[in-house]
Short mmCIF file of C-alpha atoms in Angstrom, two decimals:
data_model
loop_
_atom_site.label_atom_id
_atom_site.label_comp_id
_atom_site.label_asym_id
_atom_site.label_seq_id
_atom_site.Cartn_x
_atom_site.Cartn_y
_atom_site.Cartn_z
CA MET A 1 -18.09 60.76 -42.71
CA ASN A 2 -15.14 59.21 -44.57
CA ASN A 3 -12.08 61.30 -43.72
CA LYS A 4 -10.02 60.18 -46.73
CA ILE A 5 -9.17 62.72 -49.41
CA PRO A 6 -10.55 61.63 -52.81
CA ASN A 7 -7.87 61.19 -55.47
CA SER A 8 -9.54 63.71 -57.77
CA VAL A 9 -9.38 66.32 -55.02
CA ILE A 10 -5.68 65.63 -54.46
CA GLY A 11 -5.19 65.98 -58.21
CA ALA A 12 -6.84 69.41 -58.13
CA VAL A 13 -5.19 70.69 -54.95
CA ALA A 14 -1.57 69.62 -55.52
CA PRO A 15 -0.78 71.78 -58.58
CA VAL A 16 -2.64 74.78 -57.17
CA ILE A 17 -0.86 74.73 -53.81
CA ALA A 18 2.49 73.99 -55.45
CA ALA A 19 2.10 77.04 -57.69
CA ALA A 20 0.88 79.22 -54.81
CA TYR A 21 3.87 78.52 -52.54
CA TYR A 22 6.62 77.87 -55.16
CA SER A 23 9.16 76.95 -52.44
CA HIS A 24 10.03 73.58 -50.93
CA SER A 25 10.71 75.10 -47.52
CA LYS A 26 7.40 76.98 -47.49
CA LEU A 27 5.43 73.94 -48.65
CA ASP A 28 7.19 71.69 -46.14
CA SER A 29 6.36 74.07 -43.30
CA LEU A 30 2.75 74.45 -44.41
CA LEU A 31 2.13 70.70 -44.63
CA ARG A 32 3.78 70.05 -41.28
CA GLU A 33 1.71 72.81 -39.65
CA SER A 34 -1.40 71.29 -41.24
CA GLY A 35 -0.69 67.97 -39.54
CA ALA A 36 0.83 65.93 -42.38
CA PRO A 37 2.96 63.11 -40.89
CA GLY A 38 6.55 62.14 -41.56
CA ASP A 39 9.41 63.70 -43.48
CA PRO A 40 8.89 65.56 -46.76
CA PRO A 41 8.59 63.21 -49.74
CA GLU A 42 10.95 63.45 -52.70
CA GLY A 43 9.99 65.06 -55.99
CA ASN A 44 8.94 68.45 -57.31
CA LEU A 45 6.48 70.63 -55.43
CA GLU A 46 3.37 69.16 -57.03
CA ALA A 47 4.54 65.57 -56.55
CA LYS A 48 5.54 66.31 -52.96
CA CYS A 49 2.13 67.77 -52.13
CA SER A 50 0.29 64.88 -53.79
CA THR A 51 2.40 62.19 -52.12
CA TRP A 52 2.11 63.77 -48.69
CA LEU A 53 -1.68 64.01 -48.93
CA LYS A 54 -1.89 60.37 -50.03
CA ARG A 55 0.29 59.48 -47.05
CA CYS A 56 -2.33 61.12 -44.82
CA ASN A 57 -4.96 58.82 -46.34
CA ASP A 58 -2.79 55.79 -45.54
CA ASP A 59 -2.30 56.73 -41.88
CA SER A 60 -5.35 55.68 -39.82
CA SER A 61 -4.34 58.03 -37.00
CA ILE A 62 -4.60 61.07 -39.28
CA ASP A 63 -7.79 62.94 -40.17
CA ALA A 64 -6.80 63.51 -43.78
CA LEU A 65 -9.65 65.91 -44.54
CA HIS A 66 -8.64 68.04 -41.57
CA VAL A 67 -5.09 68.23 -42.94
CA LEU A 68 -6.47 69.17 -46.35
CA GLY A 69 -8.62 71.93 -44.90
CA GLN A 70 -5.70 73.43 -43.00
CA LEU A 71 -3.46 73.13 -46.05
CA ILE A 72 -5.76 75.06 -48.38
CA GLN A 73 -7.25 77.49 -45.85
CA ARG A 74 -5.03 80.48 -46.56
CA PHE A 75 -5.38 80.05 -50.31
CA MET A 76 -9.13 79.47 -50.29
CA ASP A 77 -9.94 82.31 -47.88
CA GLN A 78 -8.00 85.01 -49.72
CA GLU A 79 -9.80 87.70 -51.67
CA VAL A 80 -9.60 87.63 -55.46
CA SER A 81 -8.08 90.82 -56.89
CA ASP A 82 -7.35 92.23 -60.32
CA LEU A 83 -3.71 91.41 -59.69
CA SER A 84 -4.40 87.71 -59.24
CA PRO A 85 -7.51 86.77 -61.27
CA HIS A 86 -6.24 83.17 -61.57
CA VAL A 87 -6.83 82.70 -57.83
CA GLY A 88 -10.59 82.73 -58.33
CA ALA A 89 -10.37 80.11 -61.07
CA ASP A 90 -8.13 77.90 -58.95
CA GLN A 91 -10.43 78.27 -55.94
CA GLU A 92 -13.38 77.24 -58.11
CA ARG A 93 -11.43 74.27 -59.44
CA ILE A 94 -10.91 72.98 -55.91
CA ARG A 95 -14.52 73.65 -54.91
CA ALA A 96 -15.80 71.84 -58.01
CA ASN A 97 -13.71 68.76 -57.31
CA LEU A 98 -14.86 68.72 -53.70
CA ALA A 99 -18.47 69.01 -54.85
CA LYS A 100 -18.08 66.03 -57.19
CA ASN A 101 -17.22 64.01 -54.09
CA GLN A 102 -20.12 65.42 -52.01
CA LEU A 103 -17.75 67.60 -50.02
CA SER A 104 -17.65 71.32 -49.39
CA TYR A 105 -15.02 73.81 -48.28
CA GLN A 106 -16.07 76.16 -45.46
CA THR A 107 -14.28 79.34 -44.39
CA ASN A 108 -11.47 78.84 -41.85
CA GLY A 109 -10.29 75.52 -43.25
CA PHE A 110 -13.17 73.13 -42.66
CA ILE A 111 -14.04 70.36 -45.11
CA THR A 112 -17.58 69.06 -44.55
CA LEU A 113 -20.16 66.94 -46.28
CA ALA A 114 -22.01 69.12 -48.75
CA GLY A 115 -24.86 70.89 -46.97
CA SER A 116 -23.72 70.02 -43.45
CA SER A 117 -22.98 72.48 -40.67
CA PRO A 118 -19.35 73.63 -40.61
CA ALA A 119 -17.12 72.59 -37.73
CA ALA A 120 -19.89 71.07 -35.58
CA LYS A 121 -17.78 68.09 -34.54
CA THR A 122 -14.77 70.23 -33.75
CA LEU A 123 -16.81 72.63 -31.65
CA ALA A 124 -18.36 69.76 -29.73
CA ASP A 125 -14.88 68.45 -28.93
CA TYR A 126 -13.79 71.88 -27.70
CA PHE A 127 -16.78 72.16 -25.39
CA LYS A 128 -16.44 68.62 -24.05
CA THR A 129 -12.85 69.30 -22.99
CA ARG A 130 -13.64 72.88 -21.83
CA ASP A 131 -11.02 74.09 -24.30
CA PHE A 132 -11.31 77.85 -23.73
CA ALA A 133 -8.36 78.68 -26.00
CA SER A 134 -9.90 76.94 -29.02
CA ILE A 135 -13.29 78.54 -28.43
CA GLU A 136 -11.60 81.94 -28.24
CA SER A 137 -9.91 81.09 -31.54
CA GLU A 138 -13.27 80.22 -33.14
CA PHE A 139 -14.68 83.58 -32.08
CA GLY A 140 -11.53 85.22 -33.37
CA ARG A 141 -12.22 83.69 -36.76
CA ALA A 142 -15.78 84.97 -36.69
CA ILE A 143 -14.57 88.45 -35.78
CA SER A 144 -12.04 88.37 -38.62
CA GLN A 145 -14.91 87.90 -41.08
CA ILE A 146 -17.02 90.82 -39.88
CA ASP A 147 -15.78 93.52 -42.23
CA ARG A 148 -15.59 91.19 -45.23
CA ASP A 149 -18.75 89.15 -44.63
CA PRO A 150 -20.86 90.19 -41.61
CA HIS A 151 -23.58 87.66 -42.53
CA ALA A 152 -21.11 84.77 -42.24
CA ALA A 153 -19.74 86.14 -38.95
CA ILE A 154 -23.22 86.12 -37.41
CA THR A 155 -23.87 82.60 -38.72
CA ALA A 156 -20.62 81.44 -37.11
CA SER A 157 -21.39 83.00 -33.73
CA SER A 158 -24.89 81.50 -33.70
CA ALA A 159 -23.47 78.09 -34.62
CA ILE A 160 -21.08 78.30 -31.65
CA ILE A 161 -23.94 78.95 -29.22
CA GLU A 162 -25.96 76.08 -30.72
CA ALA A 163 -22.98 73.72 -30.50
CA LEU A 164 -22.42 74.71 -26.87
CA CYS A 165 -26.05 74.04 -26.00
CA LYS A 166 -26.20 70.68 -27.80
CA THR A 167 -22.96 69.50 -26.22
CA TYR A 168 -24.10 70.60 -22.77
CA ILE A 169 -27.43 68.80 -23.19
CA GLU A 170 -25.80 65.59 -24.45
CA THR A 171 -23.06 65.59 -21.81
CA ASN A 172 -25.53 66.08 -18.97
CA ARG A 173 -27.99 63.57 -20.49
CA LEU A 174 -30.79 66.08 -20.66
CA GLU A 175 -33.76 65.79 -22.98
CA MET A 176 -33.00 67.30 -26.35
CA PRO A 177 -35.82 69.62 -27.50
CA ALA A 178 -37.84 68.51 -30.51
CA LYS A 179 -36.88 71.70 -32.34
CA GLN A 180 -33.11 71.97 -32.21
CA THR A 181 -32.79 75.68 -32.89
CA ILE A 182 -31.03 78.18 -30.71
CA GLY A 183 -34.09 79.27 -28.68
CA PRO A 184 -35.33 75.85 -27.47
CA LEU A 185 -31.75 74.63 -26.95
CA TRP A 186 -30.93 77.63 -24.79
CA LYS A 187 -34.01 77.14 -22.61
CA VAL A 188 -32.88 73.62 -21.66
CA VAL A 189 -29.38 74.82 -20.78
CA GLN A 190 -30.72 77.84 -18.92
CA GLN A 191 -32.97 75.74 -16.72
CA HIS A 192 -30.27 73.17 -15.91
CA LEU A 193 -27.62 75.76 -15.08
CA GLY A 194 -30.04 77.55 -12.79
CA LEU A 195 -30.03 80.69 -14.87
CA ASN A 196 -33.77 81.23 -14.73
CA ILE A 197 -34.73 84.46 -13.04
CA ASP A 198 -35.43 83.87 -9.35
CA HIS A 199 -37.30 86.22 -7.00
CA THR A 200 -34.39 86.10 -4.53
CA LEU A 201 -32.00 87.69 -6.99
CA GLN A 202 -31.39 91.39 -6.84
CA ASP A 203 -32.74 93.61 -9.57
CA ASP A 204 -29.37 94.16 -11.22
CA GLN A 205 -28.76 90.41 -11.44
CA LYS A 206 -32.21 89.92 -12.92
CA ARG A 207 -31.47 92.45 -15.63
CA ILE A 208 -28.23 90.70 -16.55
CA LEU A 209 -29.89 87.29 -16.81
CA GLN A 210 -32.74 88.74 -18.84
CA GLY A 211 -30.11 90.30 -21.06
CA LEU A 212 -28.49 86.90 -21.66
CA ALA A 213 -31.79 85.47 -22.85
CA SER A 214 -32.32 88.47 -25.10
CA ILE A 215 -28.85 88.08 -26.60
CA VAL A 216 -29.49 84.45 -27.48
CA ASP A 217 -32.88 85.27 -28.99
CA GLY A 218 -31.44 88.18 -30.92
CA VAL A 219 -28.51 86.25 -32.35
CA GLY A 220 -30.83 83.44 -33.39
CA ALA A 221 -33.16 85.91 -35.10
CA TYR A 222 -30.24 87.58 -36.84
CA ARG A 223 -29.08 84.24 -38.17
CA THR A 224 -32.56 83.43 -39.49
CA HIS A 225 -33.06 86.78 -41.19
CA ILE A 226 -29.61 87.74 -42.46
CA GLY A 227 -27.15 84.95 -41.67
CA SER A 228 -25.51 82.92 -44.39
CA ALA A 229 -26.89 79.56 -43.21
CA HIS A 230 -30.37 79.90 -44.71
CA GLY A 231 -29.51 81.43 -48.05
CA ARG A 232 -29.37 85.14 -48.70
CA GLY A 233 -31.62 85.53 -51.70
CA ILE A 234 -31.07 88.06 -54.44
CA GLU A 235 -31.15 91.08 -52.13
CA PRO A 236 -30.34 89.98 -48.58
CA PRO A 237 -31.11 92.39 -45.72
CA GLN A 238 -28.16 94.67 -45.11
CA ILE A 239 -26.20 94.85 -41.89
CA VAL A 240 -23.24 97.06 -41.12
CA ALA A 241 -20.07 95.72 -39.58
CA SER A 242 -20.64 97.42 -36.21
CA GLU A 243 -23.98 95.61 -35.79
CA ALA A 244 -22.46 92.26 -36.67
CA ARG A 245 -19.56 92.95 -34.30
CA LEU A 246 -22.00 93.62 -31.46
CA ALA A 247 -23.78 90.31 -32.13
CA VAL A 248 -20.54 88.32 -32.24
CA HIS A 249 -19.09 89.87 -29.09
CA ALA A 250 -22.41 89.40 -27.28
CA SER A 251 -22.42 85.73 -28.31
CA HIS A 252 -18.88 85.40 -27.00
CA THR A 253 -19.94 86.78 -23.62
CA VAL A 254 -22.79 84.27 -23.34
CA VAL A 255 -20.64 81.29 -24.33
CA ILE A 256 -17.75 82.08 -21.99
CA PHE A 257 -20.16 82.70 -19.09
CA VAL A 258 -21.86 79.32 -19.62
CA MET A 259 -18.52 77.54 -19.97
CA GLU A 260 -17.28 79.08 -16.71
CA ARG A 261 -20.47 78.09 -14.88
CA TRP A 262 -20.28 74.61 -16.41
CA LEU A 263 -16.63 74.17 -15.45
CA GLY A 264 -17.29 75.46 -11.97
CA ALA A 265 -20.00 72.86 -11.49
CA GLN A 266 -17.57 70.00 -12.25
CA PRO A 267 -15.18 68.33 -9.77
CA ARG A 268 -11.66 69.72 -10.20
CA ASP A 269 -8.57 67.50 -10.22
#
């Protein structure tokens, strides 16, 4: 994937972000926090934003699309209200320009190829480096969506489990299952980690391990039936926030347990 920001996207984003933040100090801080390199360029807010994004394109060490995603995240993820109806139009303007360049904005500041899975590469990097803090942050983002969009929260938690399984399989050079969905992926990881139920385990341990398998199956089924990844139809099945919260927290428990077992199996420095 080309990580350069298309000029038409810069042209759409710069005036919107300039108007949204209306302060040089706020815009400077936002761009720095988003990873834009160097000192603030000269010019008005719109020119500054445009020039800084183009500078990201010119720096081979910078993932310009990542900077863009972080820059527009707060604006794109906000709810449209009667007090700010222009926000919806500006959000659509940015989405339309991304779409013209075969790109898509995903919640939490991810810019992906249209139709691709959000944040897969980033998640893989987190798992490869056993970055617990970043994984906790990803689950935090999923939890933050529960009340507003429980379907998306479940999709995110399922995607995290799938990314963990794929990264584990690739890192340990195991055979990837023909069907790369959450169930078959989990079975490979389960067998390699030694999580299969063994007759020597006590009954309480057996129940816990059976519960892990049930959680994975349940989250995968949730994603298929109500998650946002497969399209919701005209009348998607309803789920209340408490049910989505249970699924996300259960997914978190599975992922952290596997990461701890995985880390414990590796030589420590």
